[in-house]
């Protein structure tokens, strides 16, 4: 029986996993991301070492950055230096002689959740990752919405505060500046400083823990965070009417009222005709969502599987 190896390439780690033809993840691991020019060789070496034990029929890649899926090319990446412009699919095919599919990690994650995860069987969903920025992907009628040049779904760069904080995209007041994990952390640091406390090393997860403990600064900042996320999501719901919005990223992991608080706020903001159900759910595949999506696309490329 032949298998599929999938890689999820991020700025810090390359996660990888081996799937059987039914899309069961048999095992997974990760390695540090090397310099960009070493990436094809590192992936090729991993493929070769796996081939000692198993028969591989395809490679699926989920990658950070903007990806041209047709060409298997990384159009732009600000996470890995020198990665922009790499024809990863072509290079890896010439090294391994295996078919290679390449897709953006957020789009892969969304497909993964639709195929095997939180929104299995649904046809209309939005996938959001909260991290340094906000990644988002739209699936309508079972297909990823790419737009005319492949850049559809940049929810993070829609404005929620007119004339607000400057954003890396050149505009002011983008959602990403108020509702990403890094914006949450930044807001906490600024609010703590106003109270006369200088905070250095703090993560979104740590602030969530402080929220649970009833820390007043954390609660204040958390309330603003929920307000802005809900504002962005209400816009999305009114525009696209998805069945579900899946939220992923470290901040959504673990126990806590985060998802329920967003749903509660959405009930105040979304028009009644959209219904009263909880639209927002947490990712169920977590860090593996991108690998599952990569496997789905690799199988799809070989016409070996059903659609999501
Ligand atoms: Zn922006």
XYZ file of C-alpha atoms and ligand atoms in Angstrom:
309
model
C 0.000 0.000 0.000
C 1.420 3.367 -0.893
C 1.530 6.386 1.351
C 1.667 10.173 1.165
C 4.233 12.273 2.980
C 3.196 15.793 3.873
C 5.227 18.760 5.048
C 3.957 21.884 6.772
C 6.636 24.531 6.308
C 6.669 27.371 8.820
C 9.197 30.017 9.795
C 10.479 28.041 12.812
C 9.612 24.390 12.183
C 8.836 22.048 9.335
C 6.229 19.590 10.566
C 5.799 16.407 8.599
C 3.571 13.380 8.645
C 2.912 10.156 6.768
C -0.652 9.339 5.720
C -2.189 6.175 4.357
C -4.317 6.469 1.164
C -7.476 6.885 3.276
C -6.014 9.982 4.909
C -5.156 8.492 8.293
C -2.165 10.208 9.846
C 0.128 7.313 10.739
C 2.848 9.297 12.408
C 4.262 12.803 12.553
C 7.296 14.704 13.688
C 8.985 18.042 13.137
C 12.380 19.534 12.451
C 13.847 23.038 12.571
C 13.354 25.072 9.397
C 16.732 25.388 7.642
C 17.793 28.333 5.462
C 15.581 28.707 2.414
C 18.052 27.286 -0.122
C 18.446 24.133 1.997
C 14.703 23.421 2.172
C 14.408 21.264 -1.021
C 17.379 19.081 -0.001
C 16.126 18.678 3.563
C 12.698 17.577 2.278
C 14.297 15.280 -0.310
C 16.493 13.640 2.352
C 13.449 13.061 4.541
C 11.562 11.508 1.607
C 14.520 9.260 0.791
C 14.889 8.068 4.373
C 11.144 7.304 4.594
C 11.372 5.359 1.331
C 13.661 2.824 3.030
C 10.630 1.580 4.946
C 7.519 2.579 3.017
C 6.341 3.118 -0.524
C 5.460 6.760 -1.174
C 3.214 7.840 -4.020
C 2.997 11.612 -3.523
C 4.177 14.645 -1.579
C 1.823 17.262 -0.171
C 3.155 20.606 1.024
C 1.477 23.218 3.170
C 3.623 26.332 3.342
C 3.718 29.741 4.933
C 3.602 32.656 2.503
C 1.652 33.370 -0.653
C 1.595 30.302 -2.877
C 0.831 29.801 -6.544
C -0.753 26.377 -6.310
C -0.801 25.795 -10.082
C 2.949 26.406 -10.398
C 3.841 24.957 -6.993
C 5.689 28.200 -6.325
C 6.213 30.397 -3.257
C 5.266 33.862 -4.484
C 6.103 35.738 -1.305
C 7.123 34.975 2.253
C 8.215 37.305 5.016
C 8.806 34.397 7.448
C 11.729 32.699 5.712
C 14.448 34.831 4.155
C 15.127 34.124 0.483
C 12.118 31.801 0.174
C 10.080 34.123 -2.078
C 10.106 33.003 -5.704
C 11.128 29.393 -4.987
C 9.623 26.868 -7.417
C 9.389 24.322 -4.634
C 7.039 21.904 -6.423
C 9.227 21.722 -9.535
C 12.498 21.372 -7.613
C 11.166 18.682 -5.318
C 9.670 16.762 -8.240
C 13.038 16.774 -10.024
C 14.728 15.440 -6.868
C 12.162 12.807 -5.878
C 10.251 12.004 -9.123
C 7.078 12.053 -7.018
C 4.073 14.274 -7.760
C 4.151 17.343 -5.493
C 1.289 19.641 -4.557
C 1.944 22.963 -2.794
C -0.592 25.187 -1.075
C -0.618 28.018 1.443
C -0.773 26.791 5.063
C -3.981 28.600 6.020
C -5.776 27.312 2.922
C -4.425 23.817 3.616
C -5.577 24.083 7.231
C -9.051 25.051 6.112
C -9.262 22.103 3.703
C -7.947 19.810 6.432
C -10.695 20.895 8.823
C -13.311 20.411 6.103
C -12.011 16.990 5.179
C -11.283 15.442 8.564
C -11.834 18.051 11.248
C -14.217 20.495 12.882
C -16.367 21.215 9.829
C -16.343 17.825 8.161
C -19.072 17.600 5.562
C -19.796 21.332 5.479
C -19.640 23.285 2.229
C -19.285 26.888 3.445
C -16.747 27.768 6.090
C -14.124 30.307 7.042
C -10.853 29.283 8.652
C -8.963 31.774 10.756
C -5.606 31.507 12.489
C -4.634 33.973 15.170
C -0.902 34.428 15.580
C 1.594 37.131 14.669
C -0.992 38.163 12.103
C -4.398 36.868 11.109
C -4.519 34.202 8.421
C -7.833 33.450 6.816
C -9.247 31.239 4.142
C -12.730 31.097 2.673
C -14.385 27.942 1.372
C -17.664 28.351 -0.463
C -19.593 25.458 -2.012
C -16.711 23.148 -1.091
C -14.039 25.133 -2.942
C -11.364 27.535 -1.720
C -12.144 31.064 -2.868
C -8.964 32.341 -4.521
C -10.222 35.494 -6.221
C -8.972 36.838 -9.550
C -5.280 36.705 -8.649
C -5.226 34.327 -5.695
C -5.328 36.795 -2.831
C -8.928 36.487 -1.647
C -9.530 36.102 2.071
C -7.242 38.694 3.655
C -9.614 39.343 6.538
C -6.724 40.601 8.682
C -6.378 43.608 6.400
C -9.938 44.831 6.574
C -10.257 48.027 8.597
C -12.117 47.972 11.924
C -10.885 51.312 13.318
C -10.906 54.272 10.929
C -7.536 56.024 11.192
C -6.378 53.449 13.747
C -3.017 51.800 14.396
C -0.671 51.603 11.383
C -0.464 48.172 9.738
C 2.331 46.415 7.811
C 0.132 46.612 4.693
C 0.311 50.405 4.696
C -3.227 51.102 5.906
C -4.395 52.121 9.359
C -6.759 50.301 11.692
C -6.639 46.803 10.157
C -8.252 43.946 12.119
C -4.814 42.317 12.393
C -3.622 45.244 14.533
C -6.410 44.627 17.079
C -7.347 40.959 16.967
C -4.188 38.944 16.254
C -2.404 37.261 19.149
C 0.504 39.674 18.837
C -1.905 42.652 18.965
C -3.456 41.149 22.110
C -0.020 40.807 23.717
C 0.987 44.324 22.671
C -2.226 45.783 24.093
C -1.622 43.953 27.384
C 1.925 45.327 27.635
C 0.741 48.877 26.940
C -2.124 48.647 29.410
C 0.181 47.210 32.095
C 2.655 50.031 31.471
C -0.132 52.599 31.966
C -0.636 50.970 35.367
C 3.085 51.384 36.026
C 4.110 47.750 35.413
C 6.656 46.952 32.715
C 5.961 43.484 31.289
C 8.516 41.840 29.026
C 8.044 38.175 28.292
C 4.365 37.386 27.999
C 2.424 35.252 25.497
C -1.221 35.179 24.463
C -1.634 31.893 26.358
C -0.206 33.478 29.518
C -2.627 36.406 29.312
C -5.509 33.946 28.836
C -4.396 32.292 32.068
C -4.451 35.697 33.818
C -7.972 36.267 32.463
C -9.064 33.022 34.130
C -7.524 34.211 37.392
C -9.464 37.489 37.162
C -6.458 39.782 36.660
C -8.024 43.245 36.017
C -5.539 44.360 33.320
C -5.854 41.038 31.482
C -9.666 41.213 31.700
C -9.775 44.735 30.302
C -7.522 43.864 27.374
C -9.375 40.578 26.778
C -12.693 42.409 26.528
C -11.279 44.684 23.818
C -9.804 41.664 22.024
C -13.192 39.889 21.959
C -14.852 43.123 20.808
C -12.550 43.498 17.794
C -12.560 39.840 16.770
C -16.354 39.870 16.894
C -16.479 43.056 14.842
C -14.344 41.437 12.128
C -16.317 38.191 12.238
C -19.674 39.952 12.095
C -18.514 41.607 8.861
C -17.584 38.189 7.494
C -20.881 36.602 8.535
C -22.909 39.401 6.973
C -20.837 39.211 3.802
C -20.537 35.445 3.285
C -23.024 33.695 5.582
C -20.724 30.735 6.399
C -22.019 27.671 8.252
C -19.092 27.850 10.659
C -15.987 29.902 11.344
C -13.109 27.817 12.680
C -10.475 29.551 14.763
C -7.021 28.071 15.212
C -3.741 29.210 16.752
C -2.094 28.567 20.121
C -4.435 30.941 21.910
C -7.482 28.751 21.178
C -5.908 25.638 22.676
C -6.604 24.530 26.211
C -9.584 25.154 28.443
C -11.205 28.547 28.569
C -14.230 30.591 27.580
C -12.620 32.243 24.515
C -14.811 30.674 21.806
C -18.009 30.979 23.901
C -17.246 34.649 24.599
C -16.891 35.364 20.884
C -20.181 33.575 20.149
C -21.915 35.514 22.917
C -20.678 38.810 21.477
C -21.676 37.759 17.949
C -25.249 37.174 19.125
C -25.367 40.884 20.005
C -23.970 42.003 16.676
C -25.049 39.637 13.908
C -28.481 40.277 12.400
C -31.192 37.984 13.728
C -32.013 36.413 10.344
C -28.648 34.614 10.468
C -29.917 32.531 13.375
C -28.922 32.067 16.959
C -26.539 29.136 16.694
C -22.883 29.266 17.688
C -21.088 30.088 14.444
C -17.553 30.059 15.820
C -15.817 26.825 16.797
C -12.255 25.930 17.725
C -10.060 24.041 15.283
C -10.227 20.310 16.005
C -7.029 19.315 14.195
C -4.938 22.037 15.820
C -1.373 22.083 14.540
C -2.032 19.138 12.211
C -4.698 20.905 10.118
C -2.156 22.006 7.497
C -0.798 18.466 7.121
C -4.291 17.050 6.612
C -5.046 19.694 3.986
C -1.770 18.944 2.208
C -2.677 15.247 2.171
C -6.131 16.050 0.825
C -4.634 18.056 -2.037
C -1.989 15.423 -2.797
C -4.684 12.731 -3.012
C -6.895 15.021 -5.027
C -4.092 15.641 -7.483
C -3.864 11.903 -8.053
C -7.677 11.692 -8.280
C -7.677 9.231 -5.442
C -10.292 10.678 -3.182
C -13.751 12.053 -2.656
C -14.325 15.798 -2.336
C -14.818 17.611 0.955
Zn -3.284 45.787 7.094
